[in-house]
Amino acid sequence: MRLCHLDDLPDGDSRGFDPRASGRDTILVVRQGRRLHGWLDACPHHGTPMAWRKDAYLNAARDRIVCGAHGAQFEIHTGHCTLGPCLGQALTPVPLTIDDDGGVHLAATPFEETRP
Ligand code: FES
């Protein structure tokens, strides 16, 4: 499933997506150069969405993903919580691919993978 074009993702910034048209973003993507880091937008603390406003998933230094609810911080490239109430837990990865034309796609459907 195509999410967007690489040019739609500012380098060093984050963006949320709603690929299931659920009415809220369920995936977040952080771009670092040509590398993309995709995670489910669900904090391991309470399972809730993390952006404090649309597409705002990063701290001021832009080196951590931050949950807007209680301030947990996560490494961008591993998803591991490094500070906050879910220390030792991690975000759920969402595999992404970039095609030759710069299209960004979900490599798999994480929602289906999690079904028993
Ligand atoms: S819900 Fe994310 S830190 Fe509490």
PDB file of C-alpha atoms and ligand atoms in Angstrom:
ATOM      1  CA  MET A   1       0.000   0.000   0.000  1.00  0.00           C
ATOM      2  CA  ARG A   2       1.384   3.375  -1.033  1.00  0.00           C
ATOM      3  CA  LEU A   3       1.609   5.992   1.736  1.00  0.00           C
ATOM      4  CA  CYS A   4       3.169   8.977  -0.032  1.00  0.00           C
ATOM      5  CA  HIS A   5       6.207  10.134  -1.992  1.00  0.00           C
ATOM      6  CA  LEU A   6       9.574  10.517  -0.284  1.00  0.00           C
ATOM      7  CA  ASP A   7       9.418  14.251  -1.099  1.00  0.00           C
ATOM      8  CA  ASP A   8       6.307  14.489   1.085  1.00  0.00           C
ATOM      9  CA  LEU A   9       8.439  13.597   4.117  1.00  0.00           C
ATOM     10  CA  PRO A  10      10.738  16.442   5.195  1.00  0.00           C
ATOM     11  CA  ASP A  11      14.165  15.149   6.182  1.00  0.00           C
ATOM     12  CA  GLY A  12      14.505  14.938   9.961  1.00  0.00           C
ATOM     13  CA  ASP A  13      10.799  15.256  10.550  1.00  0.00           C
ATOM     14  CA  SER A  14       7.851  12.978  11.323  1.00  0.00           C
ATOM     15  CA  ARG A  15       4.448  12.373   9.811  1.00  0.00           C
ATOM     16  CA  GLY A  16       1.410  10.318  10.713  1.00  0.00           C
ATOM     17  CA  PHE A  17      -0.667   8.208   8.327  1.00  0.00           C
ATOM     18  CA  ASP A  18      -4.100   6.645   8.406  1.00  0.00           C
ATOM     19  CA  PRO A  19      -3.814   3.829   5.835  1.00  0.00           C
ATOM     20  CA  ARG A  20      -7.010   2.118   6.995  1.00  0.00           C
ATOM     21  CA  ALA A  21      -9.027   5.340   6.860  1.00  0.00           C
ATOM     22  CA  SER A  22      -9.892   4.833  10.513  1.00  0.00           C
ATOM     23  CA  GLY A  23     -10.251   8.535  11.193  1.00  0.00           C
ATOM     24  CA  ARG A  24      -6.965   8.918  13.045  1.00  0.00           C
ATOM     25  CA  ASP A  25      -3.317   8.285  12.264  1.00  0.00           C
ATOM     26  CA  THR A  26      -2.259   4.758  13.148  1.00  0.00           C
ATOM     27  CA  ILE A  27       1.273   4.786  11.700  1.00  0.00           C
ATOM     28  CA  LEU A  28       4.082   7.263  12.162  1.00  0.00           C
ATOM     29  CA  VAL A  29       7.093   7.677   9.904  1.00  0.00           C
ATOM     30  CA  VAL A  30      10.332   9.506  10.676  1.00  0.00           C
ATOM     31  CA  ARG A  31      12.650  10.350   7.792  1.00  0.00           C
ATOM     32  CA  GLN A  32      16.410  10.540   8.261  1.00  0.00           C
ATOM     33  CA  GLY A  33      17.917  11.117   4.823  1.00  0.00           C
ATOM     34  CA  ARG A  34      16.961   8.124   2.654  1.00  0.00           C
ATOM     35  CA  ARG A  35      16.205   6.061   5.742  1.00  0.00           C
ATOM     36  CA  LEU A  36      12.637   5.793   6.931  1.00  0.00           C
ATOM     37  CA  HIS A  37      11.563   4.522  10.337  1.00  0.00           C
ATOM     38  CA  GLY A  38       7.967   3.351  10.557  1.00  0.00           C
ATOM     39  CA  TRP A  39       6.145   2.570  13.810  1.00  0.00           C
ATOM     40  CA  LEU A  40       2.603   1.929  14.903  1.00  0.00           C
ATOM     41  CA  ASP A  41       1.211   5.089  16.469  1.00  0.00           C
ATOM     42  CA  ALA A  42       0.420   3.283  19.704  1.00  0.00           C
ATOM     43  CA  CYS A  43       2.368   3.983  22.868  1.00  0.00           C
ATOM     44  CA  PRO A  44       3.355   0.807  24.759  1.00  0.00           C
ATOM     45  CA  HIS A  45       2.336   2.546  27.996  1.00  0.00           C
ATOM     46  CA  HIS A  46      -1.421   2.735  27.320  1.00  0.00           C
ATOM     47  CA  GLY A  47      -1.676   1.843  23.645  1.00  0.00           C
ATOM     48  CA  THR A  48      -2.821   5.339  22.793  1.00  0.00           C
ATOM     49  CA  PRO A  49      -1.869   7.623  19.869  1.00  0.00           C
ATOM     50  CA  MET A  50       1.276   9.609  20.613  1.00  0.00           C
ATOM     51  CA  ALA A  51       1.236  12.860  18.611  1.00  0.00           C
ATOM     52  CA  TRP A  52       0.443  15.966  20.655  1.00  0.00           C
ATOM     53  CA  ARG A  53      -0.763  17.547  17.398  1.00  0.00           C
ATOM     54  CA  LYS A  54      -0.970  16.286  13.803  1.00  0.00           C
ATOM     55  CA  ASP A  55       2.434  14.883  12.701  1.00  0.00           C
ATOM     56  CA  ALA A  56       4.211  16.063  15.891  1.00  0.00           C
ATOM     57  CA  TYR A  57       6.006  12.951  17.153  1.00  0.00           C
ATOM     58  CA  LEU A  58       9.517  14.256  17.858  1.00  0.00           C
ATOM     59  CA  ASN A  59      11.163  16.114  20.703  1.00  0.00           C
ATOM     60  CA  ALA A  60      12.645  19.582  20.185  1.00  0.00           C
ATOM     61  CA  ALA A  61      16.097  18.142  19.392  1.00  0.00           C
ATOM     62  CA  ARG A  62      14.430  15.805  16.860  1.00  0.00           C
ATOM     63  CA  ASP A  63      16.455  12.860  18.137  1.00  0.00           C
ATOM     64  CA  ARG A  64      13.652  10.990  19.950  1.00  0.00           C
ATOM     65  CA  ILE A  65      10.046  10.062  19.346  1.00  0.00           C
ATOM     66  CA  VAL A  66       7.954  11.410  22.227  1.00  0.00           C
ATOM     67  CA  CYS A  67       4.544  10.345  23.452  1.00  0.00           C
ATOM     68  CA  GLY A  68       2.393  13.406  24.024  1.00  0.00           C
ATOM     69  CA  ALA A  69       0.383  11.727  26.791  1.00  0.00           C
ATOM     70  CA  HIS A  70       2.995  11.190  29.522  1.00  0.00           C
ATOM     71  CA  GLY A  71       6.274  12.085  27.814  1.00  0.00           C
ATOM     72  CA  ALA A  72       7.827   8.668  27.141  1.00  0.00           C
ATOM     73  CA  GLN A  73      10.782   8.921  24.770  1.00  0.00           C
ATOM     74  CA  PHE A  74      11.787   6.361  22.147  1.00  0.00           C
ATOM     75  CA  GLU A  75      14.868   5.892  20.000  1.00  0.00           C
ATOM     76  CA  ILE A  76      13.938   6.718  16.417  1.00  0.00           C
ATOM     77  CA  HIS A  77      15.814   3.804  14.827  1.00  0.00           C
ATOM     78  CA  THR A  78      15.051   1.056  17.398  1.00  0.00           C
ATOM     79  CA  GLY A  79      11.745   2.182  18.904  1.00  0.00           C
ATOM     80  CA  HIS A  80      13.058   1.349  22.378  1.00  0.00           C
ATOM     81  CA  CYS A  81      11.742   3.468  25.222  1.00  0.00           C
ATOM     82  CA  THR A  82      14.661   5.287  26.852  1.00  0.00           C
ATOM     83  CA  LEU A  83      12.729   7.468  29.298  1.00  0.00           C
ATOM     84  CA  GLY A  84       9.281   7.434  30.854  1.00  0.00           C
ATOM     85  CA  PRO A  85       6.650   5.039  32.185  1.00  0.00           C
ATOM     86  CA  CYS A  86       7.215   2.301  29.571  1.00  0.00           C
ATOM     87  CA  LEU A  87      10.986   2.074  30.015  1.00  0.00           C
ATOM     88  CA  GLY A  88      12.239  -1.227  28.596  1.00  0.00           C
ATOM     89  CA  GLN A  89       9.315  -1.574  26.178  1.00  0.00           C
ATOM     90  CA  ALA A  90       9.325  -0.621  22.518  1.00  0.00           C
ATOM     91  CA  LEU A  91       7.191   0.651  19.676  1.00  0.00           C
ATOM     92  CA  THR A  92       5.912  -1.852  17.121  1.00  0.00           C
ATOM     93  CA  PRO A  93       7.828  -1.631  13.832  1.00  0.00           C
ATOM     94  CA  VAL A  94       6.079  -1.029  10.525  1.00  0.00           C
ATOM     95  CA  PRO A  95       8.254  -2.192   7.586  1.00  0.00           C
ATOM     96  CA  LEU A  96       8.409   0.333   4.755  1.00  0.00           C
ATOM     97  CA  THR A  97       9.853   0.246   1.257  1.00  0.00           C
ATOM     98  CA  ILE A  98      10.856   2.994  -1.170  1.00  0.00           C
ATOM     99  CA  ASP A  99      10.376   2.217  -4.859  1.00  0.00           C
ATOM    100  CA  ASP A 100      12.542   3.481  -7.724  1.00  0.00           C
ATOM    101  CA  ASP A 101      10.257   6.495  -8.215  1.00  0.00           C
ATOM    102  CA  GLY A 102      10.460   7.527  -4.561  1.00  0.00           C
ATOM    103  CA  GLY A 103       7.093   6.084  -3.612  1.00  0.00           C
ATOM    104  CA  VAL A 104       6.864   5.054   0.045  1.00  0.00           C
ATOM    105  CA  HIS A 105       4.910   1.853   0.680  1.00  0.00           C
ATOM    106  CA  LEU A 106       3.891  -0.339   3.557  1.00  0.00           C
ATOM    107  CA  ALA A 107       5.969  -3.467   3.037  1.00  0.00           C
ATOM    108  CA  ALA A 108       3.338  -5.543   4.796  1.00  0.00           C
ATOM    109  CA  THR A 109       0.079  -4.916   6.571  1.00  0.00           C
ATOM    110  CA  PRO A 110       1.031  -4.813  10.244  1.00  0.00           C
ATOM    111  CA  PHE A 111      -2.613  -4.956  11.306  1.00  0.00           C
ATOM    112  CA  GLU A 112      -3.046  -8.346   9.646  1.00  0.00           C
ATOM    113  CA  GLU A 113       0.283  -9.663  10.953  1.00  0.00           C
ATOM    114  CA  THR A 114      -0.829  -9.131  14.534  1.00  0.00           C
ATOM    115  CA  ARG A 115      -3.977 -11.255  14.168  1.00  0.00           C
ATOM    116  CA  PRO A 116      -3.784 -14.705  15.779  1.00  0.00           C
TER     117      PRO A 116
HETATM  118  S1  FES B   1       0.485   6.740  26.993  1.00  0.00           S
HETATM  119 FE1  FES B   1       2.473   7.206  26.194  1.00  0.00          FE
HETATM  120  S2  FES B   1       3.648   7.686  27.934  1.00  0.00           S
HETATM  121 FE2  FES B   1       1.688   7.199  28.733  1.00  0.00          FE
END
